[in-house]
Coordinates of N, CA, C and O in Angstrom, one line a residue:
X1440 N 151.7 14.7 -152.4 CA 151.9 15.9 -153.2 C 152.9 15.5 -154.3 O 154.1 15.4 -154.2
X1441 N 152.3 15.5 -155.3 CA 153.0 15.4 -156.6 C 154.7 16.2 -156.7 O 155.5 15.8 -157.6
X1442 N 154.9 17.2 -155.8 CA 156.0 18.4 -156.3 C 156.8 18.4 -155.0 O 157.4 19.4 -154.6
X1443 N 156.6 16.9 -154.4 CA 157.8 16.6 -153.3 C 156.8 16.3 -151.8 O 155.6 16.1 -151.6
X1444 N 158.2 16.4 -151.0 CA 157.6 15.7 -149.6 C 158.0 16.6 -148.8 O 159.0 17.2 -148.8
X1445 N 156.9 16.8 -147.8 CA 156.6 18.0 -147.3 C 157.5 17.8 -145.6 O 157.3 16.6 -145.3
X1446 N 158.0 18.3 -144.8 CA 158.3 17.9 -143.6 C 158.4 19.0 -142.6 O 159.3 19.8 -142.7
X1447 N 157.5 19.2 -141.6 CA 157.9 20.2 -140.5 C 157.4 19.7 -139.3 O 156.4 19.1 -139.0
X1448 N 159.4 20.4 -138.2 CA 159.2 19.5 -137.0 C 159.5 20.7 -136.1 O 160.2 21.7 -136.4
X1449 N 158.8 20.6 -135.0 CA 158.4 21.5 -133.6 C 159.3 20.8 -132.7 O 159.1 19.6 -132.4
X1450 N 160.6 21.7 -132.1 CA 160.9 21.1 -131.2 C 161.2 21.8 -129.7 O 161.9 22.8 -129.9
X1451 N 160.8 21.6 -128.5 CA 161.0 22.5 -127.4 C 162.4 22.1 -126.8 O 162.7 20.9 -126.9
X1452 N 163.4 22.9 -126.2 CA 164.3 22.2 -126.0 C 164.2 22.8 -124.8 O 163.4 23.7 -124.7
X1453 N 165.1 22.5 -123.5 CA 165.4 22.3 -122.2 C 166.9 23.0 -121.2 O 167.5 22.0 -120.9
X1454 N 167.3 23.9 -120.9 CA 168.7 23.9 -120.6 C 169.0 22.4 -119.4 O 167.9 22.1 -118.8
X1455 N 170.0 21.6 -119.1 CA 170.0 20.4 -118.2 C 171.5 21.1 -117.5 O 172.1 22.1 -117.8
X1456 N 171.7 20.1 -116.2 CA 172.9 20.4 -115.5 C 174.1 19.7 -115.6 O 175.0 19.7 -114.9
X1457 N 173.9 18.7 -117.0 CA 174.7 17.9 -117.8 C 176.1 19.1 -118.5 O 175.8 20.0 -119.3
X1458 N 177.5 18.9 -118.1 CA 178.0 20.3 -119.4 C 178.5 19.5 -120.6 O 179.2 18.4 -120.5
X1459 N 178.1 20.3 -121.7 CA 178.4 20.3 -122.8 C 179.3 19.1 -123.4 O 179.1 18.5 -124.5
X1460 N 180.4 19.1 -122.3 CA 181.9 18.2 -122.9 C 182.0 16.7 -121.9 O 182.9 15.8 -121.9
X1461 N 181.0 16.8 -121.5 CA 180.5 15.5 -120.7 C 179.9 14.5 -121.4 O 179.0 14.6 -122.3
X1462 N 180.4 13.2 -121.0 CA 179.6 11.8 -121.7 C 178.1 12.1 -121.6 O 177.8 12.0 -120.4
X1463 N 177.0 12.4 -122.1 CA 175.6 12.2 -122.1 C 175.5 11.0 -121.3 O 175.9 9.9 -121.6
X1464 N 174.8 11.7 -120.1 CA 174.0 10.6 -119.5 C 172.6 10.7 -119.6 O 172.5 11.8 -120.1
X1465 N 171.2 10.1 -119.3 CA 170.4 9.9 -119.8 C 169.3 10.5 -118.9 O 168.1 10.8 -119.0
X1466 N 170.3 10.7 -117.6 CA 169.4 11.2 -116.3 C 169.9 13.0 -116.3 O 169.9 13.3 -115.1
X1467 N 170.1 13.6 -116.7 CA 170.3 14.9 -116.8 C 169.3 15.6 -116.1 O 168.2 15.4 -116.4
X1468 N 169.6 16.4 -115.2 CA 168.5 17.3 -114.3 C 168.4 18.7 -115.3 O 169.4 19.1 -116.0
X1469 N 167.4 19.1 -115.1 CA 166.6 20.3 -115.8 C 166.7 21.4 -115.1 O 166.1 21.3 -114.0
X1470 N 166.9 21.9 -115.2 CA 167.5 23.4 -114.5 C 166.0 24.1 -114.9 O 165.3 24.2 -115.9
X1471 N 165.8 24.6 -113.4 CA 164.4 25.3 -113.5 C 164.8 26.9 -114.3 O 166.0 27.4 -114.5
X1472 N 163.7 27.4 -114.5 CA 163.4 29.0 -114.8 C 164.9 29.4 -115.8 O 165.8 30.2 -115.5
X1473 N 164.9 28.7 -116.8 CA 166.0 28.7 -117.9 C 165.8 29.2 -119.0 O 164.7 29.7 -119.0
X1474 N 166.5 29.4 -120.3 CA 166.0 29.4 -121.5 C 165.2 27.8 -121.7 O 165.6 26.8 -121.2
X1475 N 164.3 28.0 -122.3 CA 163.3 27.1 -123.1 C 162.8 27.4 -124.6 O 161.6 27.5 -125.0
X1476 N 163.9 27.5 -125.4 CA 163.8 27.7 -126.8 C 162.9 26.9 -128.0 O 163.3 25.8 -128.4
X1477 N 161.8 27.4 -128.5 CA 161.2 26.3 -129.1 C 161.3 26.5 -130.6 O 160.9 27.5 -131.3
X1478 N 162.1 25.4 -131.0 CA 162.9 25.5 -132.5 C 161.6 25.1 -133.5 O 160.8 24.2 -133.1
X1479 N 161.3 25.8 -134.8 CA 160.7 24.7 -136.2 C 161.7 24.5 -137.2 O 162.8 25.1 -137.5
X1480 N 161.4 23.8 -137.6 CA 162.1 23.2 -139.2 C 161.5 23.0 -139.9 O 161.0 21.9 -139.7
X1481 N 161.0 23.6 -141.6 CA 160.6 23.0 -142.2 C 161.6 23.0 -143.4 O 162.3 23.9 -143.8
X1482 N 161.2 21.2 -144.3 CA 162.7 20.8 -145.0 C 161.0 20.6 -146.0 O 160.0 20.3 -145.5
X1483 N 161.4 20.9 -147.6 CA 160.4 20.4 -148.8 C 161.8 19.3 -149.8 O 162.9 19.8 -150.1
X1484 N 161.3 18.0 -150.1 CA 162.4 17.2 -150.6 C 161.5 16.8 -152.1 O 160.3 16.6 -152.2
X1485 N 162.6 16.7 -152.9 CA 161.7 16.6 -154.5 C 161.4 15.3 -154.3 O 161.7 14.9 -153.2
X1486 N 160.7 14.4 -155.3 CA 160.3 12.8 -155.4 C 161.5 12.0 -156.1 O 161.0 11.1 -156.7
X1487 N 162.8 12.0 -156.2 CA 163.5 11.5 -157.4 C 164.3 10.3 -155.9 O 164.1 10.4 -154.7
X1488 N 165.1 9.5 -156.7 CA 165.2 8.2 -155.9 C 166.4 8.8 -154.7 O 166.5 8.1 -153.7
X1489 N 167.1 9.8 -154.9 CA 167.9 10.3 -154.1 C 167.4 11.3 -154.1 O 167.6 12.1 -155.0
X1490 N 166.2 12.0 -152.2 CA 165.7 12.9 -152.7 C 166.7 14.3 -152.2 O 167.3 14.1 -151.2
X1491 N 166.8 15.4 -152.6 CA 167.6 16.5 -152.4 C 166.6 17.1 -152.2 O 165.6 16.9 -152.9
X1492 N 166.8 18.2 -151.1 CA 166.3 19.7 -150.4 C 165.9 20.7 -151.9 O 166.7 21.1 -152.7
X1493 N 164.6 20.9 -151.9 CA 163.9 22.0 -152.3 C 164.5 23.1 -152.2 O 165.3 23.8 -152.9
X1494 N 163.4 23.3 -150.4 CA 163.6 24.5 -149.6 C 163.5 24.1 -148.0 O 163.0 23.2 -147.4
X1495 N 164.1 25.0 -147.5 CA 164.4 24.4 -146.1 C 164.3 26.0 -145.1 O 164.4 27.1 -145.7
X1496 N 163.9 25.9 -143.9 CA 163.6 26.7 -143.3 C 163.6 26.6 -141.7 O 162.8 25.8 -141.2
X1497 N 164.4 27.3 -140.9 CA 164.4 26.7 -139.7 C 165.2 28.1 -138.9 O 165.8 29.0 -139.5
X1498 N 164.9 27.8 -137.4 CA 164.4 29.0 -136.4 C 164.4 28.5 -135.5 O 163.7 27.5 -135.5
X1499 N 165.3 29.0 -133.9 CA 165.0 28.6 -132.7 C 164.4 29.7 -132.2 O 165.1 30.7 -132.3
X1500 N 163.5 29.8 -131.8 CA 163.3 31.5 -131.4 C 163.2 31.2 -129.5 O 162.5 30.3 -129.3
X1501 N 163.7 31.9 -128.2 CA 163.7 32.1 -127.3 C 161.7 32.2 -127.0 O 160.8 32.7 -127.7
X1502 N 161.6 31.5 -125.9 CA 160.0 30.7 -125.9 C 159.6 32.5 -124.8 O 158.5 33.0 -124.8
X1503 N 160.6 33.1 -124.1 CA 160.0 34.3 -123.2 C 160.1 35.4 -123.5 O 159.9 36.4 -122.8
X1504 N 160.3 35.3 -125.0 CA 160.6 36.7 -125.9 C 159.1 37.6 -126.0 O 158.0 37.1 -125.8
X1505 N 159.3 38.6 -126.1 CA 158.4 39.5 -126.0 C 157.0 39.4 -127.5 O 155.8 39.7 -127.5
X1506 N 157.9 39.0 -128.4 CA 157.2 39.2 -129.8 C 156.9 37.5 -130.1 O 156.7 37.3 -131.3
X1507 N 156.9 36.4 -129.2 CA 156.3 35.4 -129.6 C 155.5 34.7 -130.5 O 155.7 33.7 -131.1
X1508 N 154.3 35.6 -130.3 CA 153.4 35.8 -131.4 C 153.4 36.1 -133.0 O 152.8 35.5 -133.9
X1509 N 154.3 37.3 -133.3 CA 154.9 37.6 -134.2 C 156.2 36.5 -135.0 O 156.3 36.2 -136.2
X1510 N 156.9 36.1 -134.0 CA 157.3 34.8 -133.9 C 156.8 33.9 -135.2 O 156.9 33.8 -136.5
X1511 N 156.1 33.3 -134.1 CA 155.3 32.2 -134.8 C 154.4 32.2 -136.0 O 154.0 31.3 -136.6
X1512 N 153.9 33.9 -136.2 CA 153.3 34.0 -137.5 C 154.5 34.2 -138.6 O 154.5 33.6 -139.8
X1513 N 155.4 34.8 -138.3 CA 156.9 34.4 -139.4 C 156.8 32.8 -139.5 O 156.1 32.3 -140.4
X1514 N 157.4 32.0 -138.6 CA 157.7 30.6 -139.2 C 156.4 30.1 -139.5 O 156.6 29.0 -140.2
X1515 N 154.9 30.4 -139.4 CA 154.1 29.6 -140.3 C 154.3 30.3 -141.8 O 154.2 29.5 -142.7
X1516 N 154.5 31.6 -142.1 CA 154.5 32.1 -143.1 C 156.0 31.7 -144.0 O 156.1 32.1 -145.2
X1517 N 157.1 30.9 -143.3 CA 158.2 30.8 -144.0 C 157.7 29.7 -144.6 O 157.9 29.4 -145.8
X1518 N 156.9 28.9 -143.5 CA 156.6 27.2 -143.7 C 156.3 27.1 -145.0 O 156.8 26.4 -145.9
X1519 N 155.2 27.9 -144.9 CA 154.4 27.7 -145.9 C 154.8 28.1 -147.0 O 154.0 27.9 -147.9
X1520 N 155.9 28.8 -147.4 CA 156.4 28.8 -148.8 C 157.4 27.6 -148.8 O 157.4 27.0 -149.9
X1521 N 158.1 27.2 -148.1 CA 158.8 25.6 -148.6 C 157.5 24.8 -148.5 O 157.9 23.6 -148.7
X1522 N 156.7 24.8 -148.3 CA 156.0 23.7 -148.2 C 155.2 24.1 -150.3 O 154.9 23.4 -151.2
X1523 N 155.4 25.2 -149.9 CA 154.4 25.5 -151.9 C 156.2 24.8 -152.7 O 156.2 23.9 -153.5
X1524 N 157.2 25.2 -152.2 CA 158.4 24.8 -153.4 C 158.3 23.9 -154.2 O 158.1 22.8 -154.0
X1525 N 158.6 24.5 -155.5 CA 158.8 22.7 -156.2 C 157.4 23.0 -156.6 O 157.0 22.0 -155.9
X1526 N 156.6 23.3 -156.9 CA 155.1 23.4 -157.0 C 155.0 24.2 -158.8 O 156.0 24.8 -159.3
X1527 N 154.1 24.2 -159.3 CA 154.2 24.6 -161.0 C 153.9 25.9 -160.9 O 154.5 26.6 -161.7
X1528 N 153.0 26.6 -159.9 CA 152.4 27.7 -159.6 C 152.8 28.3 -159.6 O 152.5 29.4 -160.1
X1529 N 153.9 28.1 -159.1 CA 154.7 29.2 -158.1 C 156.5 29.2 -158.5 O 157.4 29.6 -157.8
X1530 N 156.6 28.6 -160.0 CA 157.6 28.5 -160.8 C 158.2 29.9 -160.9 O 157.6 30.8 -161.4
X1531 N 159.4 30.0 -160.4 CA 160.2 31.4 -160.4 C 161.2 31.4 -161.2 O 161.8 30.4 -161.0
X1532 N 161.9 32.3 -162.3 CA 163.3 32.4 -162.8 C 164.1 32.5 -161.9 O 163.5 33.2 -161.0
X1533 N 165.1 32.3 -161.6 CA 166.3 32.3 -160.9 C 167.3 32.6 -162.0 O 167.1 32.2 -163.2
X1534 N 168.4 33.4 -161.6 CA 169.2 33.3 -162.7 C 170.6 32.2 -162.4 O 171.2 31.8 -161.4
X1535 N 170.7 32.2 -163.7 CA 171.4 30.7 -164.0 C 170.7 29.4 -163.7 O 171.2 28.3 -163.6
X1536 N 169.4 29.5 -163.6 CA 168.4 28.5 -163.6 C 168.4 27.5 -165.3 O 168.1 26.3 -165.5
X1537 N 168.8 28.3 -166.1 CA 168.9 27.8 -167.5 C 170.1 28.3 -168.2 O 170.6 29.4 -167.8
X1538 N 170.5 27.4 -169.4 CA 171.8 27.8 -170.0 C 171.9 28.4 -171.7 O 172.7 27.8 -172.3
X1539 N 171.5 29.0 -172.2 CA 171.6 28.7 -173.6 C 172.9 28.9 -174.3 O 173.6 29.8 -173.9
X1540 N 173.2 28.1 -175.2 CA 174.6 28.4 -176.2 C 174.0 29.0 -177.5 O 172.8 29.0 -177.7
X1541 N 175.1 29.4 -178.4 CA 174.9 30.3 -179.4 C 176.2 28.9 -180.2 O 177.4 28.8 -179.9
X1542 N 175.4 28.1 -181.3 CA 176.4 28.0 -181.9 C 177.1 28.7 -183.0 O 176.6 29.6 -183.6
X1543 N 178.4 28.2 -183.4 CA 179.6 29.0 -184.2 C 178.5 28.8 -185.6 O 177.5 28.1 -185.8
X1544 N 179.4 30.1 -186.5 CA 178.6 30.0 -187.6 C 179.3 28.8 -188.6 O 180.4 28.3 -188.2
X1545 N 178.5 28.2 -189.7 CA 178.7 27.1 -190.0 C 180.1 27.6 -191.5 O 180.7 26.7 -192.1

């Protein structure tokens, strides 16, 4: 994609019987019938040699929530405007996006 690099990541996460302020160990037990929150992310990064954040977009939403579905049609529909960012089409003014000066009279 000519107008950057596109990235979105799906992650399910787990509650464990590991706490918080504890050295991570690697064997953590999984606590049955828990929250199971399933996070997206989507990051759009321009092409230049140091690339910086477009648009970014990200959401844990609770996996036993009632509106699930609705859910998930929001984050494909956020997706999908960071993923258009940076795109010619869809070129928006912002203000203070440009500067103009008025020079003194001569």
């Amino acid at each position: 994609d000519p107008s950057g690099t596109y990235v979105q990541l799906r992650l399910s996460l787990v509650q464990t019987a590991c706490g918080k302020r504890a050295p991570r160990p690697q064997n953590c037990r999984i606590l049955e019938n828990r929250r199971k929150p399933v996070c997206v992310a989507c990051y759009k990064f321009d092409n230049g040699d140091v690339p910086r954040v477009l648009d970014k977009y990200h959401n844990c939403g609770p996996s036993h929530h009632m509106a699930v579905k609705e859910i998930k049609q929001r984050d494909e529909a956020e997706c999908k405007a960071v993923e258009e960012a940076g795109k010619a089409s869809d070129a928006l003014y912002l203000p203070g996006m440009y500067a103009f000066s008025r020079g003194l009279p001569a």
